[in-house]
Coordinates of C-alpha atoms in Angstrom, one line a residue:
X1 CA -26.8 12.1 -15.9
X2 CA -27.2 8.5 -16.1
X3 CA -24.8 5.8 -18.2
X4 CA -27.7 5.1 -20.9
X5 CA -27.9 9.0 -21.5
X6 CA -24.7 9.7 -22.2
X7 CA -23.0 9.1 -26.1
X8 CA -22.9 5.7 -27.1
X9 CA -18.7 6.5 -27.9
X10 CA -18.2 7.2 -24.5
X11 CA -20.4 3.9 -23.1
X12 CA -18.2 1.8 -25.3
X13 CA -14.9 3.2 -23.3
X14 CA -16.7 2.7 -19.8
X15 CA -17.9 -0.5 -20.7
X16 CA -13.6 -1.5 -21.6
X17 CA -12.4 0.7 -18.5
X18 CA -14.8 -1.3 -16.1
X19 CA -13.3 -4.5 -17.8
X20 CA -10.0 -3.4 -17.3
X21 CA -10.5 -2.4 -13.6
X22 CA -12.2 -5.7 -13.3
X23 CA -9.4 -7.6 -13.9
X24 CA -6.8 -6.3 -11.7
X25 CA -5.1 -8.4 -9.4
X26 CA -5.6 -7.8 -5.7
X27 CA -4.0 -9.5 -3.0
X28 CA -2.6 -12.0 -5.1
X29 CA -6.0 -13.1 -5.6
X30 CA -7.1 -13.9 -9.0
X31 CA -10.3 -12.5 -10.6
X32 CA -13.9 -13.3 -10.6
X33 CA -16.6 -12.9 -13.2
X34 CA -18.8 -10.6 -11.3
X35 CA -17.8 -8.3 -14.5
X36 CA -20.4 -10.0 -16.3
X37 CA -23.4 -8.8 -13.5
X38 CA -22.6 -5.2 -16.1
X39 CA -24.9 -7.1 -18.9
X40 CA -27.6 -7.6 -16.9
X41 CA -28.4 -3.9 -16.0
X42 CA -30.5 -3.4 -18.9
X43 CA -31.2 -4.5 -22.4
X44 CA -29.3 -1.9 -23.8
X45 CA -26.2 -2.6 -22.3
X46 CA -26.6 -6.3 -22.6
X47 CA -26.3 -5.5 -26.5
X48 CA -23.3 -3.2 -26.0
X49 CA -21.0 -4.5 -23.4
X50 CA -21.6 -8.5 -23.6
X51 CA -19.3 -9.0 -26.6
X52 CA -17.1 -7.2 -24.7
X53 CA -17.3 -8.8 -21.7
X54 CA -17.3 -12.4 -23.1
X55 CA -13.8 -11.4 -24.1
X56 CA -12.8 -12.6 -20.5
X57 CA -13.2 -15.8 -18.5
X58 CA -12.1 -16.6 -15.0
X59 CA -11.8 -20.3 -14.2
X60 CA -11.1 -20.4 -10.5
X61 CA -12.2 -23.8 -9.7
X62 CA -12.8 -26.9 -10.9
X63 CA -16.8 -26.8 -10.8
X64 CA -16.5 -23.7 -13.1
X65 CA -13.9 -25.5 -15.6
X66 CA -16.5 -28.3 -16.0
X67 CA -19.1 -26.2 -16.3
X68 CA -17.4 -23.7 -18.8
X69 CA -16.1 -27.3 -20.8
X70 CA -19.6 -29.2 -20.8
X71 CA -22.3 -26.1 -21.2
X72 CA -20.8 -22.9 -22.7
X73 CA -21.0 -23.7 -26.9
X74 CA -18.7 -22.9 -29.0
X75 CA -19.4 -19.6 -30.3
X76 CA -18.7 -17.9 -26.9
X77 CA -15.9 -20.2 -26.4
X78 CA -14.3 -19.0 -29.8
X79 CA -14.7 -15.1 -28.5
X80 CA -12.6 -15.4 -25.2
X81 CA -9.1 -13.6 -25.9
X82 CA -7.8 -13.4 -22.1
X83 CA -8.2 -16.1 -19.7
X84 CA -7.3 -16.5 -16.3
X85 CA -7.2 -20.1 -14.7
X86 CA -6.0 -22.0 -11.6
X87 CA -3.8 -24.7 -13.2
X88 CA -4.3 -27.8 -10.9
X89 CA -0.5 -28.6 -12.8
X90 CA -1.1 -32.9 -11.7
X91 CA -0.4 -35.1 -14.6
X92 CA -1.1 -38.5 -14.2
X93 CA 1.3 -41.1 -15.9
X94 CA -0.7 -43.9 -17.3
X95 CA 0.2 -45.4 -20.8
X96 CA -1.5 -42.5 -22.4
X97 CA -0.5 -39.3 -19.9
X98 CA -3.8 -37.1 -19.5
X99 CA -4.0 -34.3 -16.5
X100 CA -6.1 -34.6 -13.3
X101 CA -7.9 -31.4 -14.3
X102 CA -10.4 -30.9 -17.1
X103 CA -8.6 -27.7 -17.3
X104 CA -6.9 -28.8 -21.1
X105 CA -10.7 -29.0 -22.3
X106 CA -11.4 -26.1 -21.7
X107 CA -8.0 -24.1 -23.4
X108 CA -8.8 -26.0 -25.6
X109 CA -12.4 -24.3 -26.5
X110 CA -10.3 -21.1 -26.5
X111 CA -9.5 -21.4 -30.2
X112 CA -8.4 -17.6 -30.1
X113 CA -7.6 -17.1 -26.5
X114 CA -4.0 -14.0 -26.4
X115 CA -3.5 -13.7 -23.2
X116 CA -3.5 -16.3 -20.6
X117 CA -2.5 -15.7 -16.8
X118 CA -2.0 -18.6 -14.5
X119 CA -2.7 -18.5 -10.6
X120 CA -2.2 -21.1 -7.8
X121 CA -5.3 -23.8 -7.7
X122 CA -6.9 -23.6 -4.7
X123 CA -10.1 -25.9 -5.4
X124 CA -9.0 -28.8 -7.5
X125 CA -10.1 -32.4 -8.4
X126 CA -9.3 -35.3 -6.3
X127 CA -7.0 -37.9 -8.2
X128 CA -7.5 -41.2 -9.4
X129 CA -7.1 -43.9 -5.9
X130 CA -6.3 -47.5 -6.3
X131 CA -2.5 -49.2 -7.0
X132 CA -2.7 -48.2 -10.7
X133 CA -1.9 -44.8 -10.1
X134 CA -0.4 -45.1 -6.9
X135 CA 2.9 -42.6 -7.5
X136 CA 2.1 -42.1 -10.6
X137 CA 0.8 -38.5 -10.4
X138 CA 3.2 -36.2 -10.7
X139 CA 3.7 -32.0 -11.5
X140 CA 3.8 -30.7 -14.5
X141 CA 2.6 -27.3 -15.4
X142 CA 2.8 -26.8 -18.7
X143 CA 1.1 -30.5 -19.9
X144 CA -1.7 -29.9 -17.2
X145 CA -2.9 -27.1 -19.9
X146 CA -1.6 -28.3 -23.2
X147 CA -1.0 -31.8 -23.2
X148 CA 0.4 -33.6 -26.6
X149 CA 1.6 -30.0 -27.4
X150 CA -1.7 -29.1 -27.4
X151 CA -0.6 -25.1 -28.0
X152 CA 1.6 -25.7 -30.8
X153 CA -1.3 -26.7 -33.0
X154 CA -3.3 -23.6 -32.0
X155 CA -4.6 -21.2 -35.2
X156 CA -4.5 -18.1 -32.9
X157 CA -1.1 -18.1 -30.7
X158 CA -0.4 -17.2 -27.2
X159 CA 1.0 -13.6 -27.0
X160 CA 0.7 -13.0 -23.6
X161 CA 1.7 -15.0 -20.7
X162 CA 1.7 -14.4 -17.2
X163 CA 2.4 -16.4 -13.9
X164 CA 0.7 -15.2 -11.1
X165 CA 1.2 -18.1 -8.3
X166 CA 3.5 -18.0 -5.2
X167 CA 6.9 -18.4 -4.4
X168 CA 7.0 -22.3 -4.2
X169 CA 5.5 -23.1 -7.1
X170 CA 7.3 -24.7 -9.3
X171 CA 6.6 -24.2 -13.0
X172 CA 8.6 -25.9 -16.2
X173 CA 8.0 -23.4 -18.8
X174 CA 7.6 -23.4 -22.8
X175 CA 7.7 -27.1 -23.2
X176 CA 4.2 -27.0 -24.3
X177 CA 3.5 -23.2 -25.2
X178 CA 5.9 -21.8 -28.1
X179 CA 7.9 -18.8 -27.2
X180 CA 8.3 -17.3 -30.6
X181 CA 4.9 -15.9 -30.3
X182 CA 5.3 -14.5 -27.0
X183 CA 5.0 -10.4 -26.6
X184 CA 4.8 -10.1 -22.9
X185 CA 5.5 -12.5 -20.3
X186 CA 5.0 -12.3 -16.8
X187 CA 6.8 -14.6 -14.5
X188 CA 7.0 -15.5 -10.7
X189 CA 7.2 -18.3 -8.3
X190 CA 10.4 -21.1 -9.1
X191 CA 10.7 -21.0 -13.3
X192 CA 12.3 -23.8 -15.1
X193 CA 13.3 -22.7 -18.9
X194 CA 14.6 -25.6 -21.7
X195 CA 18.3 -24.9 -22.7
X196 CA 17.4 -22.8 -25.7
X197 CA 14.4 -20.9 -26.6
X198 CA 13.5 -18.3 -29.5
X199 CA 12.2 -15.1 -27.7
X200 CA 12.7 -12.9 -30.6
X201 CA 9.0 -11.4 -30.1
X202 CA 9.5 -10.6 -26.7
X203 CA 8.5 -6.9 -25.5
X204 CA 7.8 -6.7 -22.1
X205 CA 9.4 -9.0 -19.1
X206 CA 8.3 -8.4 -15.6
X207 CA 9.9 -10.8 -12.9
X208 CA 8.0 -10.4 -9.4
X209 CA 9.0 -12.7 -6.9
X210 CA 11.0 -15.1 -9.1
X211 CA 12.7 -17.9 -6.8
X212 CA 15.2 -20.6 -7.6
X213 CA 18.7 -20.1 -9.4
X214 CA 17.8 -19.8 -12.6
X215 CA 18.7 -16.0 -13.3
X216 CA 21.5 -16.5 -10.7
X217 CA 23.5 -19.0 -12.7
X218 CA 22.4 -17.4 -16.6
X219 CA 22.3 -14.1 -18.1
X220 CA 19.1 -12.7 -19.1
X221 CA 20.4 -12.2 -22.5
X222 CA 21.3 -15.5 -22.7
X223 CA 17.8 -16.7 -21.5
X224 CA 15.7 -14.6 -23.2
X225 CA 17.8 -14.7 -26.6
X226 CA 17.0 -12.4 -29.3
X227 CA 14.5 -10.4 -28.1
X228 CA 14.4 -6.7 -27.7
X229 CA 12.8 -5.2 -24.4
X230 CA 11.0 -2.2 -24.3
X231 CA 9.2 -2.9 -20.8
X232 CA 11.5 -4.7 -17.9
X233 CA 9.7 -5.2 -14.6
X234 CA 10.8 -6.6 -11.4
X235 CA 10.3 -6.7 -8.1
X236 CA 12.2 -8.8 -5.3
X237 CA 9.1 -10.2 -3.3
X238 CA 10.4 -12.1 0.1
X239 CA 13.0 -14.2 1.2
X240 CA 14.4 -16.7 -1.4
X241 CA 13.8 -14.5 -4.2
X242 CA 16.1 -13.5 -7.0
X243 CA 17.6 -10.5 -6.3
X244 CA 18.7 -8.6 -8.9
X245 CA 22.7 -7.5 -9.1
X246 CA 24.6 -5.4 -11.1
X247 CA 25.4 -8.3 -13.7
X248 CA 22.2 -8.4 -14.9
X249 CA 21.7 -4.7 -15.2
X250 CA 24.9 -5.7 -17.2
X251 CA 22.6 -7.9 -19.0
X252 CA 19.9 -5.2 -19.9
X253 CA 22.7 -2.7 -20.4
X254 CA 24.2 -4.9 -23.6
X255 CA 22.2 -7.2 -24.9
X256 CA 18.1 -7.0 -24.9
X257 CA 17.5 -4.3 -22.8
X258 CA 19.0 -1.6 -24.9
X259 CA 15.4 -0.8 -26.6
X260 CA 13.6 0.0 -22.9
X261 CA 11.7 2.6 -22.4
X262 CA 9.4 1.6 -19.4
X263 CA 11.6 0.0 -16.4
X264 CA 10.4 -0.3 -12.7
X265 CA 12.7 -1.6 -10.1
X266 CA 10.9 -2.4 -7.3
X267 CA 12.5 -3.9 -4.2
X268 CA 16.2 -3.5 -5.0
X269 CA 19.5 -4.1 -2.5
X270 CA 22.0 -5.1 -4.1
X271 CA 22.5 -2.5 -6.6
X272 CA 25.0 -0.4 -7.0
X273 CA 25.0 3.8 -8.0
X274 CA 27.8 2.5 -10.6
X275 CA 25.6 -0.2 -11.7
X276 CA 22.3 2.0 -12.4
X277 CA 24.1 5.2 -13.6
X278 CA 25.9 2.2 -16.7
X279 CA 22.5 1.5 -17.1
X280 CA 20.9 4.6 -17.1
X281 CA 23.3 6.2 -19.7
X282 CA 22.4 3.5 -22.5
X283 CA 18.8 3.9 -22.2
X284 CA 18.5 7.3 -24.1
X285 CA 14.6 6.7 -25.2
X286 CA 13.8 5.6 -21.2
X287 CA 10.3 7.4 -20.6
X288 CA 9.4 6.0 -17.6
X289 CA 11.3 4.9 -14.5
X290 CA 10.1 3.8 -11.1
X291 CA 12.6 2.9 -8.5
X292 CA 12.4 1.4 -5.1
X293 CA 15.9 1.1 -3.5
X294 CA 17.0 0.0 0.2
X295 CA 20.0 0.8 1.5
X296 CA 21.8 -1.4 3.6
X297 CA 25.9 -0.3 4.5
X298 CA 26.5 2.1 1.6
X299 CA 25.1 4.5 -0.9
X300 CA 26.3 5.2 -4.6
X301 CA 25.2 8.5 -5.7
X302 CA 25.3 9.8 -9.4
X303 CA 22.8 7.6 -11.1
X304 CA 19.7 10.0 -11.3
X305 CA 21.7 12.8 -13.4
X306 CA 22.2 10.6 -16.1
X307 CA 18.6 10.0 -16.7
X308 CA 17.2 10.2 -20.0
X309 CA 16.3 13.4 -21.7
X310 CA 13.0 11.5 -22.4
X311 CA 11.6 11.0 -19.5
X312 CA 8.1 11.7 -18.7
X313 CA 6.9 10.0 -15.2
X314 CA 9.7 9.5 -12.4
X315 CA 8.7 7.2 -9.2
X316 CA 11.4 6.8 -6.8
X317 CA 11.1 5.7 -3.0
X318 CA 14.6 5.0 -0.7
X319 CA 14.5 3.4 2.6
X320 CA 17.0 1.3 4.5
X321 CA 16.7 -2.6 6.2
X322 CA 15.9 -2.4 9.7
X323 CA 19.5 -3.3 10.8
X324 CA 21.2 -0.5 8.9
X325 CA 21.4 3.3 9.9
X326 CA 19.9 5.5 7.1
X327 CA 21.8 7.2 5.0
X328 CA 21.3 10.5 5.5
X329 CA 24.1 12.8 3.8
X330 CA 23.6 10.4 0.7
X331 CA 20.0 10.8 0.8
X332 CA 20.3 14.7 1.0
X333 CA 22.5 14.1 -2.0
X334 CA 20.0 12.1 -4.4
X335 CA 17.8 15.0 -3.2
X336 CA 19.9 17.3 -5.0
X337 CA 20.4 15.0 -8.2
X338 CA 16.1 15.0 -8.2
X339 CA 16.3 18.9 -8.0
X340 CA 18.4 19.0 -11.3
X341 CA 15.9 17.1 -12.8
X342 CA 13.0 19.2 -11.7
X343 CA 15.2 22.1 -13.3
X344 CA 15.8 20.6 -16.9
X345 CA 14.8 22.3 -20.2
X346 CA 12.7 19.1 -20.3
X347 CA 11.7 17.8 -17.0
X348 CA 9.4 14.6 -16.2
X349 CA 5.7 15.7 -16.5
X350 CA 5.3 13.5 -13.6
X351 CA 7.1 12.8 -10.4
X352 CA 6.2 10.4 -7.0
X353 CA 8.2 10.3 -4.8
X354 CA 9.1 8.6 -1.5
X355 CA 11.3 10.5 1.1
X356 CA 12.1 10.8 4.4
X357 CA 10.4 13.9 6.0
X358 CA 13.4 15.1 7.2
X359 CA 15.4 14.9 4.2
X360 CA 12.7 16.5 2.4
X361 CA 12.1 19.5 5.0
X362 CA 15.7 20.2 5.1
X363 CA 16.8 23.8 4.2
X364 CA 13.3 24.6 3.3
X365 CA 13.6 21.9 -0.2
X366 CA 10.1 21.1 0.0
X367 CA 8.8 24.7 -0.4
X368 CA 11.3 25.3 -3.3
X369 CA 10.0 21.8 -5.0
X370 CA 6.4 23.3 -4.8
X371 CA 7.3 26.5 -6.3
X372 CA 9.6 24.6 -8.8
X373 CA 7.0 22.2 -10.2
X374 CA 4.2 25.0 -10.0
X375 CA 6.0 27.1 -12.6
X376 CA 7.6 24.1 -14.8
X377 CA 3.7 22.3 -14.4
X378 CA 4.9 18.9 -13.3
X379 CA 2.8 16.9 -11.2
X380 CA 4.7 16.2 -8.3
X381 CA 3.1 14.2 -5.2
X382 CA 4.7 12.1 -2.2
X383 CA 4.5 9.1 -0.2
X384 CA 3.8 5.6 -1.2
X385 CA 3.4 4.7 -4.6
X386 CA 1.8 1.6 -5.8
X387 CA 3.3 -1.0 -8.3
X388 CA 1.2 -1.1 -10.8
X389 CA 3.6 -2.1 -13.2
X390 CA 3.9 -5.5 -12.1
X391 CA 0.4 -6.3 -12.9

């Protein structure tokens, strides 16, 4: 059966499913708009799936930003609600600042752009020459966008803000873009926040290779001030980035974390059993949990009993740094922790996890898993699970 046969209901979710899987981030790389090749398929899907589609814009370089500012009119400008764009981030400081990139223009067609996610530019302008602007161009992420405070006067706000650029870029955040408005933000690279900031809409927070000393020298309460998490991402990325410690599980555990119910933590070293099993016990509504930990000299057992009575997907991988001897008789431990879990009045519906073949295959555990799950129907699979959550 062919797409145009099949209910125009179910078209409608393919079309938004396509989109979705469209947009995905892989390899750090940010999107195309090859989605939009979907509308030209037929005439009936041009009708159905192009308002759709216009919904999203990728402006990778700075041909397309000139093109999208100068020759796309206004009423498809006025449809985009997610944008994704390489910020040049160059400001140049003449008597009346204006940024290298035509980039501003062009958020500023967006009059109800949501959801804006910001990648490394890889294909930018060339600056002004000549002794006038000689050292006068400098970095400036935020103005490169919104310049004047070009966001605050938007009818439609920002909800949705993600930064997807590498470890050494260096972003000054919400001195342009309000943060009152903000649902879900998504932050990476080396972050720069004002002294005070209103985050009382804040949702979901995902950290992914976050560099600098910020969140080593402040709380995450105190950064992130009156909001109330539901979703708290993070993953460590490589060397130089934050790793996150027991104080600001602390953090989570009694200020605006206490709401979670999706966490992922993706990466982690330097936490403690102690640390997660504090953590663990306050979040009574936690649904979903993924957890990567490496060991290093020690192993802090305990955590996974605690676990809420709630939960319905469990990922968990161990492994230890290449300098340290696994763990072994701790590992066999966790083991047991996961079996009590499989064997609750109300286990997880899902489980992936990540084990050591030996571990697992001890005493015959792997065989009693598999008749375990079969007669309490969990879906229970092994080996490397992706990270998904950090998207």
């Amino acid at each position: 059966m062919g797409l145009i046969e099949l209910p125009a209901e179910l078209r409608l979710n393919i079309y938004e499913y396509f989109l979705l899987r469209h947009t995905r981030i892989k390899g750090g790389n940010q999107p195309n708009n090859s989605h939009l090749a979907l509308a030209r398929v037929c005439r009936t899907i041009h009708i159905e799936a192009t308002p759709l589609l216009h919904t999203y814009i990728s402006l990778r370089t700075e041909h397309q930003i000139s093109k999208f500012v100068y020759h796309v009119d206004a009423s498809r400008c006025n449809v985009v609600t997610w944008a994704d764009v390489a910020n040049d981030g160059r400001v140049m400081l003449t008597p009346q600042s204006s940024p290298v990139s035509r980039l501003f223009l062009a958020l500023r067609k967006m009059t109800g752009l949501k959801c804006l996610r910001v990648f490394d530019c890889k294909s930018g302008v060339r600056a002004p020459d000549g002794p006038r602007f000689h050292g006068r161009v400098i970095l400036k992420s935020e103005e490169a966008m919104f310049p004047d405070d070009g966001a605050m006067a938007r009818s439609t706000p920002i909800e949705t803000y993600k930064l997807c650029v590498s470890p050494t870029t260096r972003s000054t955040l919400f001195t342009n873009i309000p943060p009152t408005h903000i649902c879900t933000l998504r932050l990476s690279g080396d972050c720069i926040f004002p002294d005070a900031s209103d985050f009382s809409s804040l949702r979901e927070l995902i950290l992914d290779a976050v560099t600098g000393n910020h969140f080593d020298r402040r709380a995450l309460d105190s950064t992130f001030t009156s909001s109330r998490l539901e979703t708290f991402c993070y993953r460590m990325g490589g060397m130089g980035s934050l790793e996150l410690r027991d104080s600001h599980l602390e953090s989570l555990r009694t200020g605006i974390g206490t709401t979670i119910r999706r966490l992922a933590l993706v990466g982690c070293s330097r936490l403690t059993g102690n640390g997660l099993a504090a953590l663990f016990d306050q979040l009574r509504n936690l649904t979903y949990l993924a957890l990567d930990m490496i060991t290093v000299r020690q192993l802090q057992v305990g955590f996974i009993r605690v676990l809420s009575p709630k939960l319905e997907l469990f990922k968990f991988a161990i492994t230890n740094v290449s300098y340290a001897q696994p763990l072994i008789a701790e590992e066999v431990m966790l083991c047991d922790e996961i079996e009590s879990l499989i064997d609750r009045d109300q286990p997880p519906q899902s489980m992936h996890l990540k084990l050591r073949d030996e571990v697992l295959q001890s005493s015959g555990r792997w065989a009693k898993w598999e008749t375990m799950v079969k007669h309490r129907g969990i879906d229970l699979r092994t080996g490397v699970w992706g990270t998904e959550e950090l998207q």
